[in-house]
CSV table of C-alpha atoms in Angstrom, one decimal:
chain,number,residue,atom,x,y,z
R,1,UNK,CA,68.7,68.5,63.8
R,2,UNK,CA,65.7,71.0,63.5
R,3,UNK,CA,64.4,69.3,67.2
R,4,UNK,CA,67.7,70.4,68.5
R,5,UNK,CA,67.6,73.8,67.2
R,6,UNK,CA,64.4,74.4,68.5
R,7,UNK,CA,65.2,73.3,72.0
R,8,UNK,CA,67.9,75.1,72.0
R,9,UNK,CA,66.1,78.1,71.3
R,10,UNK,CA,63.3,77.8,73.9
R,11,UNK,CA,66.3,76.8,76.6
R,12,UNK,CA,68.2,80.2,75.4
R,13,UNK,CA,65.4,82.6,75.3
R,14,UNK,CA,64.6,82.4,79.3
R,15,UNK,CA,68.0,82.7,79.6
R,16,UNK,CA,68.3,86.2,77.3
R,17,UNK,CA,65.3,87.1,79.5
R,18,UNK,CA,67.2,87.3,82.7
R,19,UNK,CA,70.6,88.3,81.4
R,20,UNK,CA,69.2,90.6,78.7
R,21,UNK,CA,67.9,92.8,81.6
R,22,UNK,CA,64.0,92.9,79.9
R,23,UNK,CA,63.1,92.3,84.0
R,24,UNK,CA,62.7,88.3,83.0
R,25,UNK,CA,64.4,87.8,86.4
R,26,UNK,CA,60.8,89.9,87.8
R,27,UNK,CA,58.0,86.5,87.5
R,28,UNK,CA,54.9,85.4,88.9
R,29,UNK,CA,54.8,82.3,91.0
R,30,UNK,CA,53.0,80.4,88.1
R,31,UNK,CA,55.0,81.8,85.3
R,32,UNK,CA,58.5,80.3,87.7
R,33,UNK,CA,56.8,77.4,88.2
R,34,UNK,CA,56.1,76.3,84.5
R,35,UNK,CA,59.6,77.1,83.5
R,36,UNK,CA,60.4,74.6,86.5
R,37,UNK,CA,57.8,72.0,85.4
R,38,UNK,CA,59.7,72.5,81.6
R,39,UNK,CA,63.1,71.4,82.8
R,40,UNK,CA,61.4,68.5,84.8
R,41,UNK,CA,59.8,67.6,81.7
R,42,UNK,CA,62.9,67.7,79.6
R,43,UNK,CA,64.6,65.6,82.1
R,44,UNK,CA,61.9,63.1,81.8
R,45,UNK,CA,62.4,62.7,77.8
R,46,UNK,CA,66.2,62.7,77.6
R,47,UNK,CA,67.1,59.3,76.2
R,48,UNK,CA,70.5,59.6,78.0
R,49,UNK,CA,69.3,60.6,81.7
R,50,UNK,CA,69.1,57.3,84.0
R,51,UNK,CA,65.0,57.1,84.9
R,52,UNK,CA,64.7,59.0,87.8
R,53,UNK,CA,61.7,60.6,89.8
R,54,UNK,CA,62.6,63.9,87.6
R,55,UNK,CA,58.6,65.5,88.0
R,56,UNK,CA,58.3,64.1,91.5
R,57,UNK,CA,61.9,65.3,92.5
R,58,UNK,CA,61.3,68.9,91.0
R,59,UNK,CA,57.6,68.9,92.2
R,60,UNK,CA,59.0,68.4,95.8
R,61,UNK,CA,61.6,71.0,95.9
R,62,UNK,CA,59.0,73.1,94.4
R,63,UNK,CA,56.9,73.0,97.9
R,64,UNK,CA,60.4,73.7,99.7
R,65,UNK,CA,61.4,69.9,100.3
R,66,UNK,CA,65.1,70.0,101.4
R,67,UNK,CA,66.0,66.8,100.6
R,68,UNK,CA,64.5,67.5,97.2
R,69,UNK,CA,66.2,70.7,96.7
R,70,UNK,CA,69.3,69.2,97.3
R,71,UNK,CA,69.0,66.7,94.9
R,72,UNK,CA,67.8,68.8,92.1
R,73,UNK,CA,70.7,71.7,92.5
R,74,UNK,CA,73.8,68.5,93.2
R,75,UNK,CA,72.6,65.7,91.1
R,76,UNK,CA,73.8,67.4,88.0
R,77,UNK,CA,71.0,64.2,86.3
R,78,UNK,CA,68.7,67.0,86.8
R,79,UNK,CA,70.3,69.4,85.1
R,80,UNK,CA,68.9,69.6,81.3
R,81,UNK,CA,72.2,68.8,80.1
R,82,UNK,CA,73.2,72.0,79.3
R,83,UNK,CA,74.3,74.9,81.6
R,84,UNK,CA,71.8,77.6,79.6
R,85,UNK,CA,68.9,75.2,80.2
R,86,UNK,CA,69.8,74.9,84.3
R,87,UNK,CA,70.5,77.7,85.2
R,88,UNK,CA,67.5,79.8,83.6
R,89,UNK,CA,65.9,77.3,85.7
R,90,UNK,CA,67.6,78.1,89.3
R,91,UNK,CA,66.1,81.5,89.7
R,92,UNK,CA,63.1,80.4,88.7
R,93,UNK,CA,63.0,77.8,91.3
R,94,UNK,CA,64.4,80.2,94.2
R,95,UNK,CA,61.4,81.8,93.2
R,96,UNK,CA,58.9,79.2,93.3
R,97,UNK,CA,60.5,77.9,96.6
R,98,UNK,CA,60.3,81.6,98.2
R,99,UNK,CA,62.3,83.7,100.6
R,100,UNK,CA,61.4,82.1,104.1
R,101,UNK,CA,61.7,78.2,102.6
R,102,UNK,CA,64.8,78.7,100.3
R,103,UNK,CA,66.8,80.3,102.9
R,104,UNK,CA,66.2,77.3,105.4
R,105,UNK,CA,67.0,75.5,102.8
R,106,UNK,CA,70.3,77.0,102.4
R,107,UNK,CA,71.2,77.3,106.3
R,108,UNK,CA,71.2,73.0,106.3
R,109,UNK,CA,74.2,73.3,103.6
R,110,UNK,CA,78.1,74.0,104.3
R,111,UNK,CA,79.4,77.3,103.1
R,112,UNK,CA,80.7,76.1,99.8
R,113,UNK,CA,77.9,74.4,98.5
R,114,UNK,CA,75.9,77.6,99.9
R,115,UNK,CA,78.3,79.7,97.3
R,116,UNK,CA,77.8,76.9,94.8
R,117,UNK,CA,74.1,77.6,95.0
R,118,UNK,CA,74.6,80.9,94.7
R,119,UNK,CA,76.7,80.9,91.8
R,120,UNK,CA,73.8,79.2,90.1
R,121,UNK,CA,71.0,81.3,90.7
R,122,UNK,CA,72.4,84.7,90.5
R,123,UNK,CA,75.0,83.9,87.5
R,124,UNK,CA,72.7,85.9,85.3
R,125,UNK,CA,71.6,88.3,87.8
R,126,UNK,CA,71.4,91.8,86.0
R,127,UNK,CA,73.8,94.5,88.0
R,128,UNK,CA,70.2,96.3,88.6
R,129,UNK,CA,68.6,93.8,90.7
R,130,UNK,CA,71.9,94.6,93.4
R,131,UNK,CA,70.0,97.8,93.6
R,132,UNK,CA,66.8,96.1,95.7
R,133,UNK,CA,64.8,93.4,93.9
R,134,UNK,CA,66.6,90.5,95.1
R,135,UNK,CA,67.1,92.2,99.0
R,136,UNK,CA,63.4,93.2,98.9
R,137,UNK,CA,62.1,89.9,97.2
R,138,UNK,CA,64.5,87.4,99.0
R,139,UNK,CA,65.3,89.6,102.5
R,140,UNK,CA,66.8,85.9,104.5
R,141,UNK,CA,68.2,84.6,101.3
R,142,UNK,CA,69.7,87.8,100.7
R,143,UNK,CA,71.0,87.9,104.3
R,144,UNK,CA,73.0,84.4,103.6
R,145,UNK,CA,74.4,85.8,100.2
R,146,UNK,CA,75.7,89.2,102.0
R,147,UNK,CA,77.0,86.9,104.8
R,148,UNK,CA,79.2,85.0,101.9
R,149,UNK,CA,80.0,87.9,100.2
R,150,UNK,CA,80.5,90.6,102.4
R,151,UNK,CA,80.8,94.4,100.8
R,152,UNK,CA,84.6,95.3,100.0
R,153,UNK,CA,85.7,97.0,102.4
R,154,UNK,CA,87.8,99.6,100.0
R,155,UNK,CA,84.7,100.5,98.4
């Protein structure tokens, strides 16, 4: 039960990071990429995940991999089994992956799964990255997300 605490806990505080508004969403390239490698790792452990490629997967989508993006943000089997866990880990990935390779990425996927994506990464999105980080960070990802969501047109 402790174990499970714990985990819980180190899922969580990535999470509180980027939703919390401490500029956890703000990482280096090696900081995203261990919190990547973490989930892989706890995908690898889970007694009651099929055995899958989970490092090689996530190592792949890492470099940009389509095929391997595709897998690791559908397959729900590489998810860590709980939403906190996964989705801490989508921005982080987005950010590994970069601007230029994510956004090709994307423009291979129908408009839903595009949102779907979306929905992911940005769920925890503090209402002060809307005021440049993301656009200035992620200009062609960015681009696709304003494309999906256009601005109201009351506002």
């Amino acid at each position: 039960m402790l174990t499970r605490i714990v985990l819980l806990i180190a899922l969580l505080t990535p999470l509180r990071a980027i939703a919390g508004g401490d500029d956890g969403y703000i990482l280096t390239v090696a900081k995203a990429r261990a919190m990547v490698r973490e989930l892989s790792t706890d995908c690898e452990k889970a007694t009651y995940k099929p055995r899958l490629p989970y490092r090689e997967t996530f190592e792949k989508a890492m470099r940009g991999d389509v095929k391997a993006l595709y897998t690791v943000f559908t397959d729900e089997n590489y998810h860590s089994g709980d939403n906190e866990g996964w989705i801490s880990t989508a921005w982080p990935l987005m950010y590994v992956v970069g601007d230029k390779r994510f956004a090709a990425f994307l423009q291979t996927l129908d408009e839903r799964t595009q949102r779907d994506i979306f929905d992911t990464v940005l769920c925890c999105y503090p209402p002060r990255l809307k005021k440049g980080y993301f656009e200035g960070k992620f200009p062609r990802v960015a681009a696709i997300y304003k494309r999906l969501h256009p601005p109201n047109a009351s506002n």
